[in-house]
Amino acid sequence: MNAKINPPGYVSPVGQPLDRVDGYLKVTGQARYAGEYPKAGLLHGSVVSSSVASGRVLRIDASQALQVKGVVAVIDHTNRPQIASYDKDYEDADSAEGSPFRPLYNDRVLYSGQPLALVVADTLELARHAGSLVRIEYETDAHQTDLTAVQGTAHTAPAETPQPRGDFKGAFASAAFKVDAHYSTPNEHHNPMEPHASTVFYKDDGSLQIHEKTQGTQNCQSYVQKVFGLDKEKVQVLAAYVGGAFGSGLRPQYQLPLAVMAALKLQRSVRVTLTRQQMFTFGYRPHTLQHLRLGADEKGRLVAVGHEVIGQTSRFEDFTEHVVEWSGMLYQCDNVQLSYKLAPLDVYTPLDMRAPGAASGMVGLESALDELACATGIDPVQLRLINFAERNGNEDKPYSRKELRACYEQGAERFGWSQRNPEPRSMRRGRQLVGWGMAGGVWEAMQNPASAKARIDSEGKITVSSATTDIGTGTYTVMTQIAAEAAGAPVEDVTFLLGDSSLPTAPLQGGSFTVSSVGTAVQQACRALRAKLLDALRMAHPEFAVVDMEQVGFGDGSLHIEDQTFRYADIVRMSSHDMLEVQVDAKPDEKRDGYATATHSAMFVEVLVDEDLGTVRVNRVVNAVAAGRVVNPKTARSQVLGGVVWGISQALHEHSQTDHGLGRVMNHNLSEYHVPVNPDIGEIDVVFVEEHDNIVNDLGSKGVGEIGIVGMAAAIANAVYHATGKRVRDFPITLDKVL
Ligand code: MOS
């Protein structure tokens, strides 16, 4: 038997810039989001929020609200249905350490904006109006929401930080060049275009079908089941389309239990949507205070790296993220000291936000590296090459693959970095000072267990499913491509289903691990399906009994054995079944064990700073990314573009500003919470450098959801310094700080 022959002209769908398979439904408005599912008789809930930051509710007077015609109920802690009291029942797949927030549990007020009542009415407008008539009397306690005021109270975060190595103190003291600087990053809120919403369909048998804005349908299912003591089969959570989440949908948010409470109490279908203002009343990227100390020898080699961070958290949970770890791994250094502490405040618990920890911590590290470049007189790219780490020093493991040198090289080349005059204020264009800055980026390449099911019918149509979500990242599309390649079928024959808690188990969509986790399950399921097709063929054609997959060509929805072709549809018909189906549970391969796995990047930025006004425009960005095999260059580029834009936003705009007197975020809307708009964004060039990683997973793919933002804010700050000679260490870089 000859070796396999793939059909002539076969090109794998993986690596193709396929348009989003869900694009048509989205641009034509047919894709429904959680708050858009219609139903006759659906009730609408509006949340009444606390106006104080700490204390107790003495009385909630809903009498006026209840007089409004069309108002069905006002639910608060005194009349809610039975809910769990035990902390564990409120924990979810992304919980922080501590006691999770329990909506409408008792009279305690833990933060300003806390939901205290839900008004349920026939229409949203009535519910909101009636909500304005609810009177709440409080007994207020003193509150503290200002991290800078309580630094001394910080305790060590429960998350493990890498152990110190070498002798940081001694090495730093005797270093030829030193940087000793403090940086800060502010609170930031996710602000996805789609605000959080839950539509709970109450069925006659008491079961709930919930359309939810979430990054994890099964996470929400198990939360609802535990909090309300329901049978798992009675709760189905769906998220067919999600209008951006960025981490805000990792944990079940309070509109979900509130909507379920109302549905159970009233035995009616209920929808609760949050207002844009209320999008500022739960998780966010936390304010950090960072102290960086870098020491280098005469040749610019790092001899000491110290990174100490204090981040804010709530009084009820210790939110932790990886802020300082990157400083122990991105560069080669033998004397490293990292510390990460938390200070509790009267605020809601922070939450993962795109590249949680790295997006903040790398601001400090990559700004400090630039300061070291200035101190040593070494070009910033050169300095990074001098300190290139072949191994991850935190884990003392080699990288499965790390094409960061190629990122520096190709990024610099595309940008024209060699033309840079290192002298600050040396480049200008009319009134504009021109600054060129760069930074490096790093993010973990994680993988989690995931399951997938693949089925083929007698028309040859393949349906692959897993309970993951597509938060705008392109999951529908890339899974279709992975499935098509592994099954050996054209993408037109493949449909991928997701966003349903009843589908095979999938992890939360986050951490840039969906392609590696769910993609691996999809790949394995579709390979198994192809093997099953061959089995079925061998049953029907005993002359092929000894043929194995190595000898079979595929790719066009057929098996090719020597000069014979068998269409999948025909094979299914040959079998005694009307369809063939397989389900697999995939987990990270053991071959990863000896290695550190990460994505890397290098970004180059040109800013124009108006000398008189201090305004900063990011005119040009090149971001070169090494993330293994790129499944879809179009959706992957969109991911990095989004990350870069958010990096610009982080550097120059975003800041959830708290009035510490009131303990409340004041700019809780999209006019005062600044994000860039189209004219703020210049040219963005995304480069994917070649990286062949056969250790990370069988796809060789690492995920690109987060790497695009990491390092961007520092690269911009470094460019601003190069333009102006002014080092801004307190983010965001607003014009008052530049002038
Ligand atoms: Mo991401 S912050 O893991 O959604």
PDB file of N, CA and C in Angstrom, residues 177-183 292 294 363-378 380 383-384 717-718 721 726-729 731:
ATOM      1  N   PHE A 177      25.343  50.437  37.215  1.00  0.00           N
ATOM      2  CA  PHE A 177      24.222  51.303  36.818  1.00  0.00           C
ATOM      3  C   PHE A 177      22.984  50.878  37.586  1.00  0.00           C
ATOM      4  N   LYS A 178      22.217  51.876  38.012  1.00  0.00           N
ATOM      5  CA  LYS A 178      21.016  51.558  38.795  1.00  0.00           C
ATOM      6  C   LYS A 178      19.814  52.351  38.313  1.00  0.00           C
ATOM      7  N   VAL A 179      18.682  51.701  38.392  1.00  0.00           N
ATOM      8  CA  VAL A 179      17.397  52.405  38.258  1.00  0.00           C
ATOM      9  C   VAL A 179      16.621  52.090  39.521  1.00  0.00           C
ATOM     10  N   ASP A 180      16.097  53.108  40.150  1.00  0.00           N
ATOM     11  CA  ASP A 180      15.294  52.927  41.362  1.00  0.00           C
ATOM     12  C   ASP A 180      14.096  53.855  41.196  1.00  0.00           C
ATOM     13  N   ALA A 181      12.956  53.295  40.810  1.00  0.00           N
ATOM     14  CA  ALA A 181      11.840  54.164  40.421  1.00  0.00           C
ATOM     15  C   ALA A 181      10.504  53.577  40.834  1.00  0.00           C
ATOM     16  N   HIS A 182       9.562  54.482  41.053  1.00  0.00           N
ATOM     17  CA  HIS A 182       8.196  54.086  41.425  1.00  0.00           C
ATOM     18  C   HIS A 182       7.239  54.398  40.273  1.00  0.00           C
ATOM     19  N   TYR A 183       6.350  53.462  40.009  1.00  0.00           N
ATOM     20  CA  TYR A 183       5.346  53.627  38.950  1.00  0.00           C
ATOM     21  C   TYR A 183       3.982  53.321  39.535  1.00  0.00           C
ATOM     22  N   LEU A 292      10.398  49.553  41.251  1.00  0.00           N
ATOM     23  CA  LEU A 292      11.346  48.791  40.438  1.00  0.00           C
ATOM     24  C   LEU A 292      12.761  49.196  40.793  1.00  0.00           C
ATOM     25  N   LEU A 294      16.499  48.127  39.306  1.00  0.00           N
ATOM     26  CA  LEU A 294      17.308  47.341  38.374  1.00  0.00           C
ATOM     27  C   LEU A 294      18.761  47.745  38.554  1.00  0.00           C
ATOM     28  N   VAL A 363       4.263  47.397  32.771  1.00  0.00           N
ATOM     29  CA  VAL A 363       4.417  48.853  32.718  1.00  0.00           C
ATOM     30  C   VAL A 363       5.651  49.240  33.523  1.00  0.00           C
ATOM     31  N   GLY A 364       5.760  48.656  34.728  1.00  0.00           N
ATOM     32  CA  GLY A 364       6.914  48.954  35.569  1.00  0.00           C
ATOM     33  C   GLY A 364       8.195  48.413  34.977  1.00  0.00           C
ATOM     34  N   LEU A 365       8.205  47.132  34.663  1.00  0.00           N
ATOM     35  CA  LEU A 365       9.444  46.506  34.196  1.00  0.00           C
ATOM     36  C   LEU A 365       9.960  47.155  32.909  1.00  0.00           C
ATOM     37  N   GLU A 366       9.078  47.318  31.922  1.00  0.00           N
ATOM     38  CA  GLU A 366       9.554  47.807  30.621  1.00  0.00           C
ATOM     39  C   GLU A 366       9.842  49.307  30.622  1.00  0.00           C
ATOM     40  N   SER A 367       9.216  50.048  31.535  1.00  0.00           N
ATOM     41  CA  SER A 367       9.602  51.454  31.695  1.00  0.00           C
ATOM     42  C   SER A 367      10.988  51.517  32.333  1.00  0.00           C
ATOM     43  N   ALA A 368      11.190  50.682  33.356  1.00  0.00           N
ATOM     44  CA  ALA A 368      12.473  50.691  34.065  1.00  0.00           C
ATOM     45  C   ALA A 368      13.612  50.244  33.145  1.00  0.00           C
ATOM     46  N   LEU A 369      13.333  49.283  32.283  1.00  0.00           N
ATOM     47  CA  LEU A 369      14.358  48.840  31.318  1.00  0.00           C
ATOM     48  C   LEU A 369      14.774  50.015  30.434  1.00  0.00           C
ATOM     49  N   ASP A 370      13.788  50.829  30.042  1.00  0.00           N
ATOM     50  CA  ASP A 370      14.091  51.989  29.209  1.00  0.00           C
ATOM     51  C   ASP A 370      14.929  53.002  29.984  1.00  0.00           C
ATOM     52  N   GLU A 371      14.615  53.134  31.256  1.00  0.00           N
ATOM     53  CA  GLU A 371      15.412  54.047  32.082  1.00  0.00           C
ATOM     54  C   GLU A 371      16.841  53.524  32.212  1.00  0.00           C
ATOM     55  N   LEU A 372      16.970  52.206  32.263  1.00  0.00           N
ATOM     56  CA  LEU A 372      18.306  51.606  32.333  1.00  0.00           C
ATOM     57  C   LEU A 372      19.055  51.805  31.012  1.00  0.00           C
ATOM     58  N   ALA A 373      18.319  51.703  29.909  1.00  0.00           N
ATOM     59  CA  ALA A 373      18.950  51.957  28.599  1.00  0.00           C
ATOM     60  C   ALA A 373      19.516  53.375  28.564  1.00  0.00           C
ATOM     61  N   CYS A 374      18.744  54.317  29.070  1.00  0.00           N
ATOM     62  CA  CYS A 374      19.218  55.708  29.105  1.00  0.00           C
ATOM     63  C   CYS A 374      20.438  55.836  30.015  1.00  0.00           C
ATOM     64  N   ALA A 375      20.376  55.191  31.185  1.00  0.00           N
ATOM     65  CA  ALA A 375      21.481  55.296  32.149  1.00  0.00           C
ATOM     66  C   ALA A 375      22.772  54.697  31.595  1.00  0.00           C
ATOM     67  N   THR A 376      22.650  53.599  30.866  1.00  0.00           N
ATOM     68  CA  THR A 376      23.848  52.917  30.361  1.00  0.00           C
ATOM     69  C   THR A 376      24.272  53.432  28.990  1.00  0.00           C
ATOM     70  N   GLY A 377      23.369  54.160  28.333  1.00  0.00           N
ATOM     71  CA  GLY A 377      23.666  54.604  26.981  1.00  0.00           C
ATOM     72  C   GLY A 377      23.606  53.478  25.957  1.00  0.00           C
ATOM     73  N   ILE A 378      22.934  52.420  26.317  1.00  0.00           N
ATOM     74  CA  ILE A 378      22.789  51.288  25.393  1.00  0.00           C
ATOM     75  C   ILE A 378      21.412  51.366  24.734  1.00  0.00           C
ATOM     76  N   PRO A 380      17.850  50.514  23.551  1.00  0.00           N
ATOM     77  CA  PRO A 380      16.880  49.673  24.267  1.00  0.00           C
ATOM     78  C   PRO A 380      16.723  48.255  23.699  1.00  0.00           C
ATOM     79  N   LEU A 383      19.945  46.419  24.663  1.00  0.00           N
ATOM     80  CA  LEU A 383      19.949  46.093  26.095  1.00  0.00           C
ATOM     81  C   LEU A 383      19.144  44.819  26.357  1.00  0.00           C
ATOM     82  N   ARG A 384      18.018  44.701  25.660  1.00  0.00           N
ATOM     83  CA  ARG A 384      17.178  43.506  25.839  1.00  0.00           C
ATOM     84  C   ARG A 384      17.861  42.265  25.266  1.00  0.00           C
ATOM     85  N   ALA A 717       5.032  55.179  26.873  1.00  0.00           N
ATOM     86  CA  ALA A 717       5.690  56.059  27.853  1.00  0.00           C
ATOM     87  C   ALA A 717       7.150  56.288  27.464  1.00  0.00           C
ATOM     88  N   ASN A 718       7.788  55.224  26.986  1.00  0.00           N
ATOM     89  CA  ASN A 718       9.187  55.337  26.575  1.00  0.00           C
ATOM     90  C   ASN A 718       9.322  56.264  25.363  1.00  0.00           C
ATOM     91  N   TYR A 721       8.927  59.801  26.571  1.00  0.00           N
ATOM     92  CA  TYR A 721      10.190  60.267  27.157  1.00  0.00           C
ATOM     93  C   TYR A 721      11.173  60.664  26.051  1.00  0.00           C
ATOM     94  N   LYS A 726      10.700  63.908  29.258  1.00  0.00           N
ATOM     95  CA  LYS A 726       9.922  63.832  30.497  1.00  0.00           C
ATOM     96  C   LYS A 726       9.498  62.383  30.729  1.00  0.00           C
ATOM     97  N   ARG A 727       9.884  61.867  31.905  1.00  0.00           N
ATOM     98  CA  ARG A 727       9.550  60.481  32.232  1.00  0.00           C
ATOM     99  C   ARG A 727       8.276  60.476  33.073  1.00  0.00           C
ATOM    100  N   VAL A 728       7.181  60.010  32.501  1.00  0.00           N
ATOM    101  CA  VAL A 728       5.939  59.922  33.268  1.00  0.00           C
ATOM    102  C   VAL A 728       5.834  58.511  33.829  1.00  0.00           C
ATOM    103  N   ARG A 729       5.706  58.422  35.142  1.00  0.00           N
ATOM    104  CA  ARG A 729       5.671  57.110  35.794  1.00  0.00           C
ATOM    105  C   ARG A 729       4.311  56.808  36.417  1.00  0.00           C
ATOM    106  N   PHE A 731       0.534  56.473  35.603  1.00  0.00           N
ATOM    107  CA  PHE A 731      -0.326  56.292  34.433  1.00  0.00           C
ATOM    108  C   PHE A 731      -1.783  56.590  34.779  1.00  0.00           C
TER     109      PHE A 731
END
